[in-house]
CSV table of C-alpha atoms in Angstrom, one decimal:
chain,number,residue,atom,x,y,z
A,20,MET,CA,36.2,159.2,113.1
A,21,VAL,CA,36.6,160.8,109.7
A,22,ILE,CA,32.8,161.0,109.3
A,23,SER,CA,32.5,162.6,112.7
A,24,ILE,CA,35.1,165.2,111.9
A,25,THR,CA,33.4,165.9,108.5
A,26,PHE,CA,30.0,166.3,110.1
A,27,ILE,CA,31.4,168.6,112.8
A,28,LEU,CA,33.0,170.8,110.1
A,29,LEU,CA,29.7,170.9,108.2
A,30,THR,CA,27.8,171.7,111.4
A,31,SER,CA,30.2,174.6,112.2
A,32,PHE,CA,29.7,175.9,108.7
A,33,VAL,CA,25.9,175.7,109.0
A,34,GLU,CA,25.9,177.5,112.3
A,35,ALA,CA,28.3,180.2,110.9
A,36,MET,CA,25.9,180.7,108.0
A,37,GLY,CA,23.0,181.1,110.4
A,38,PHE,CA,21.1,178.0,109.3
A,39,GLY,CA,21.5,176.0,112.4
A,40,ASN,CA,18.0,176.6,113.6
A,41,TRP,CA,16.7,175.8,110.1
A,42,LEU,CA,18.4,172.5,110.1
A,43,LYS,CA,17.4,171.7,113.7
A,44,ASP,CA,13.8,171.9,112.7
A,45,LYS,CA,14.2,168.8,110.5
A,46,ASP,CA,13.5,165.5,112.3
A,47,GLU,CA,16.7,163.8,111.7
A,48,PRO,CA,19.3,162.3,114.1
A,49,SER,CA,22.3,164.5,114.8
A,50,GLY,CA,25.9,163.4,114.3
A,51,GLY,CA,26.3,162.2,117.9
A,52,GLU,CA,23.2,160.1,117.6
A,53,ILE,CA,24.4,158.6,114.3
A,54,GLU,CA,27.7,157.7,115.9
A,55,ARG,CA,26.0,156.2,119.0
A,56,GLU,CA,23.7,154.2,116.8
A,57,PHE,CA,26.6,152.9,114.8
A,58,GLN,CA,28.5,151.9,117.9
A,59,THR,CA,25.3,150.2,119.3
A,60,GLU,CA,24.7,148.3,116.2
A,61,ALA,CA,28.3,147.3,115.9
A,62,SER,CA,28.4,146.1,119.5
A,63,SER,CA,25.1,144.2,119.0
A,64,ASN,CA,26.3,142.6,115.8
A,65,PHE,CA,29.7,141.6,117.2
A,66,THR,CA,29.8,138.4,119.3
A,67,GLU,CA,32.8,136.7,120.7
A,68,PRO,CA,33.6,133.5,118.8
A,69,GLU,CA,33.1,130.3,120.7
A,70,PRO,CA,36.1,128.1,121.2
A,71,GLU,CA,36.3,125.3,118.7
A,72,PRO,CA,36.6,121.8,120.1
A,73,GLU,CA,39.9,120.0,119.7
A,74,ARG,CA,40.0,117.9,116.6
A,75,SER,CA,41.7,114.5,116.6
A,76,ALA,CA,44.3,113.4,114.2
A,77,GLU,CA,41.7,111.4,112.2
A,78,ASP,CA,39.5,114.5,111.8
A,79,ASN,CA,42.5,116.5,110.6
A,80,THR,CA,43.3,113.7,108.1
A,81,GLU,CA,39.8,113.7,106.8
A,82,THR,CA,39.7,117.4,106.6
A,83,SER,CA,43.0,117.6,104.7
A,84,SER,CA,41.8,114.9,102.3
A,85,GLU,CA,38.7,116.8,101.5
A,86,PRO,CA,39.1,119.3,98.6
A,87,ALA,CA,39.3,122.9,99.6
A,88,GLU,CA,36.2,124.8,98.8
A,89,GLU,CA,36.6,127.9,96.7
A,90,PRO,CA,36.1,131.1,98.6
A,91,THR,CA,32.7,132.7,98.0
A,92,SER,CA,32.6,136.2,96.5
A,93,GLN,CA,32.6,138.8,99.1
A,94,SER,CA,30.8,141.4,96.9
A,95,GLN,CA,28.0,143.1,98.7
A,96,THR,CA,24.5,143.5,97.3
A,97,PRO,CA,22.9,147.0,96.9
A,98,GLU,CA,20.8,146.4,100.0
A,99,GLU,CA,23.8,145.5,102.0
A,100,SER,CA,25.6,148.5,100.7
A,101,SER,CA,22.7,150.8,101.6
A,102,SER,CA,22.5,149.2,105.0
A,103,SER,CA,26.2,149.6,105.6
A,104,ALA,CA,26.0,153.2,104.3
A,105,GLY,CA,23.2,153.8,106.8
A,106,GLN,CA,25.2,152.3,109.6
A,107,LEU,CA,28.1,154.6,108.8
A,108,GLY,CA,25.8,157.7,108.7
A,109,ILE,CA,26.5,158.4,105.0
A,110,GLN,CA,22.7,158.7,104.2
A,111,GLU,CA,22.2,161.2,107.0
A,112,LEU,CA,25.2,163.1,105.8
A,113,MET,CA,23.9,163.1,102.2
A,114,ASN,CA,20.6,164.4,103.6
A,115,LYS,CA,22.4,167.1,105.5
A,116,ARG,CA,24.3,168.0,102.3
A,117,ALA,CA,21.0,168.2,100.3
A,118,LYS,CA,19.6,170.5,103.0
A,119,LEU,CA,22.7,172.6,102.9
A,120,GLU,CA,22.3,173.0,99.1
A,121,GLU,CA,18.6,174.0,99.7
A,122,ALA,CA,19.7,176.5,102.3
A,123,ILE,CA,22.4,177.9,99.9
A,124,ASP,CA,19.8,178.2,97.1
A,125,TYR,CA,17.4,179.9,99.5
A,126,VAL,CA,20.1,182.4,100.5
A,127,GLY,CA,20.9,183.0,96.8
A,128,LEU,CA,17.2,183.7,96.3
A,129,LEU,CA,17.2,186.2,99.2
A,130,ILE,CA,20.3,187.9,97.9
A,131,LYS,CA,18.7,188.2,94.4
A,132,ASN,CA,15.5,189.7,96.0
A,133,LEU,CA,17.7,192.1,97.9
A,134,LYS,CA,19.6,193.1,94.8
A,135,ASP,CA,16.3,193.7,92.9
A,136,LYS,CA,14.9,195.8,95.8
A,137,ARG,CA,18.1,197.8,96.0
A,138,THR,CA,18.1,198.4,92.2
A,139,LYS,CA,14.5,199.5,92.4
A,140,LEU,CA,15.2,201.7,95.4
A,141,VAL,CA,18.2,203.3,93.6
A,142,LYS,CA,16.0,204.0,90.6
A,143,ASN,CA,13.3,205.6,92.7
A,144,ILE,CA,15.9,207.7,94.5
A,145,GLU,CA,17.4,208.8,91.2
A,146,ASP,CA,13.9,209.7,89.9
A,147,GLU,CA,13.3,211.7,93.1
A,148,LEU,CA,16.6,213.5,92.7
A,149,VAL,CA,15.6,214.5,89.1
A,150,ASP,CA,12.2,215.7,90.3
A,151,ILE,CA,13.8,217.6,93.2
A,152,GLY,CA,16.3,219.1,90.8
A,153,ASN,CA,13.5,220.3,88.5
A,154,LEU,CA,11.7,221.8,91.5
A,155,LYS,CA,14.8,223.5,92.7
A,156,GLU,CA,15.3,225.0,89.2
A,157,LYS,CA,11.7,226.2,89.2
A,158,LEU,CA,12.1,227.7,92.6
A,159,THR,CA,15.3,229.5,91.5
A,160,LYS,CA,13.4,231.0,88.5
A,161,ILE,CA,10.6,232.0,90.9
A,162,ASN,CA,13.0,233.7,93.2
A,163,GLN,CA,14.6,235.5,90.3
A,164,PHE,CA,11.2,236.6,89.1
A,165,ILE,CA,10.3,237.8,92.6
A,166,SER,CA,13.6,239.7,92.8
A,167,GLU,CA,13.0,241.3,89.5
A,168,GLU,CA,9.4,242.3,90.4
A,169,LYS,CA,10.6,243.7,93.7
A,170,GLN,CA,13.3,245.8,91.9
A,171,GLY,CA,10.7,246.9,89.4
A,172,LEU,CA,8.3,248.0,92.2
A,173,GLU,CA,11.1,249.9,93.9
A,174,ASP,CA,11.9,251.6,90.6
A,175,LEU,CA,8.3,252.4,90.1
A,176,SER,CA,8.0,253.8,93.6
A,177,ALA,CA,11.0,256.0,93.0
A,178,LYS,CA,9.5,257.2,89.8
A,179,ARG,CA,6.2,257.9,91.5
A,180,SER,CA,8.0,259.9,94.2
A,181,ARG,CA,9.9,261.9,91.6
A,182,ALA,CA,6.7,262.5,89.7
A,183,GLU,CA,4.9,263.7,92.8
A,184,LYS,CA,7.9,266.0,93.6
A,185,ASP,CA,7.8,267.4,90.0
A,186,ALA,CA,4.0,267.8,90.3
A,187,ASP,CA,4.4,269.7,93.5
A,188,GLU,CA,7.0,271.9,91.9
A,189,VAL,CA,4.8,272.5,88.9
A,190,GLY,CA,1.9,273.3,91.3
A,191,SER,CA,4.0,275.8,93.1
A,192,ILE,CA,5.1,277.4,89.9
A,193,VAL,CA,1.5,277.6,88.7
A,194,TYR,CA,0.4,279.2,92.0
A,195,ASN,CA,3.2,281.7,91.7
A,196,MET,CA,2.3,282.5,88.1
A,197,ARG,CA,-1.3,283.0,89.1
A,198,ASP,CA,-0.4,285.4,91.9
A,199,ARG,CA,1.8,287.3,89.5
A,200,ILE,CA,-0.9,287.4,86.9
A,201,ALA,CA,-3.3,288.6,89.5
A,202,GLU,CA,-0.9,291.4,90.5
A,203,ILE,CA,-0.4,292.3,86.8
A,204,ASP,CA,-4.2,292.3,86.4
A,205,LYS,CA,-4.6,294.6,89.4
A,206,ILE,CA,-1.9,296.9,88.0
A,207,ILE,CA,-3.7,297.0,84.7
A,208,ALA,CA,-7.0,297.7,86.4
A,209,ASP,CA,-5.5,300.5,88.4
A,210,GLU,CA,-3.9,302.1,85.3
A,211,ALA,CA,-7.2,301.8,83.5
A,212,ASN,CA,-9.0,303.5,86.4
A,213,ARG,CA,-6.4,306.3,86.4
A,214,ILE,CA,-6.7,306.8,82.7
A,215,LYS,CA,-10.5,306.9,83.0
A,216,SER,CA,-10.3,309.4,85.8
A,217,PHE,CA,-7.8,311.5,83.9
A,218,LYS,CA,-10.1,311.6,80.9
A,219,GLU,CA,-13.1,312.5,83.0
A,220,SER,CA,-11.3,315.3,84.7
A,221,ARG,CA,-10.2,316.7,81.3
A,222,SER,CA,-13.7,316.6,79.9
A,223,SER,CA,-15.1,318.3,83.0
A,224,SER,CA,-12.5,321.1,82.9
A,225,SER,CA,-13.1,321.9,79.3
């Protein structure tokens, strides 16, 4: 009964750990089969004792007169111990325990592999974060450069507009000065003609 309860607890633990299917693949009898085999073997080995014939008084006297034999040692040999252990299902239970240990070792290996993969993934993510941070910094500098260039182009455009305006003003001044110089030149030419006419008239009158 104790073995059956222990086996049921171990089976529940295996199913809770998710290794029920893994253990079922192994060709070994289950706990119920072990118990049934034990009961079958016990019933086959057990036979009812036959009734002993009645002994007469003389037989009893002879029996009492004979020296009592010393009891034989009841120690079991290793073969008998192993056979009794097999009948009780201890060997199968030990096999189950060994397989549970193998399953636990396998789970430990899976956990180690998962930890290694997670560590590698974390390192890759950290490296990517560093690279992305560097790219972000470069993009920030590029945006700053573009903003400065845009501001410089706007300033240059404003200066060009101011220079064009100044050039137009200078051109207007130059045109005005040319007109004024032309007027002055005309006045000088008129005065020169008048003086020439005056001199000619004086010379003709004399």
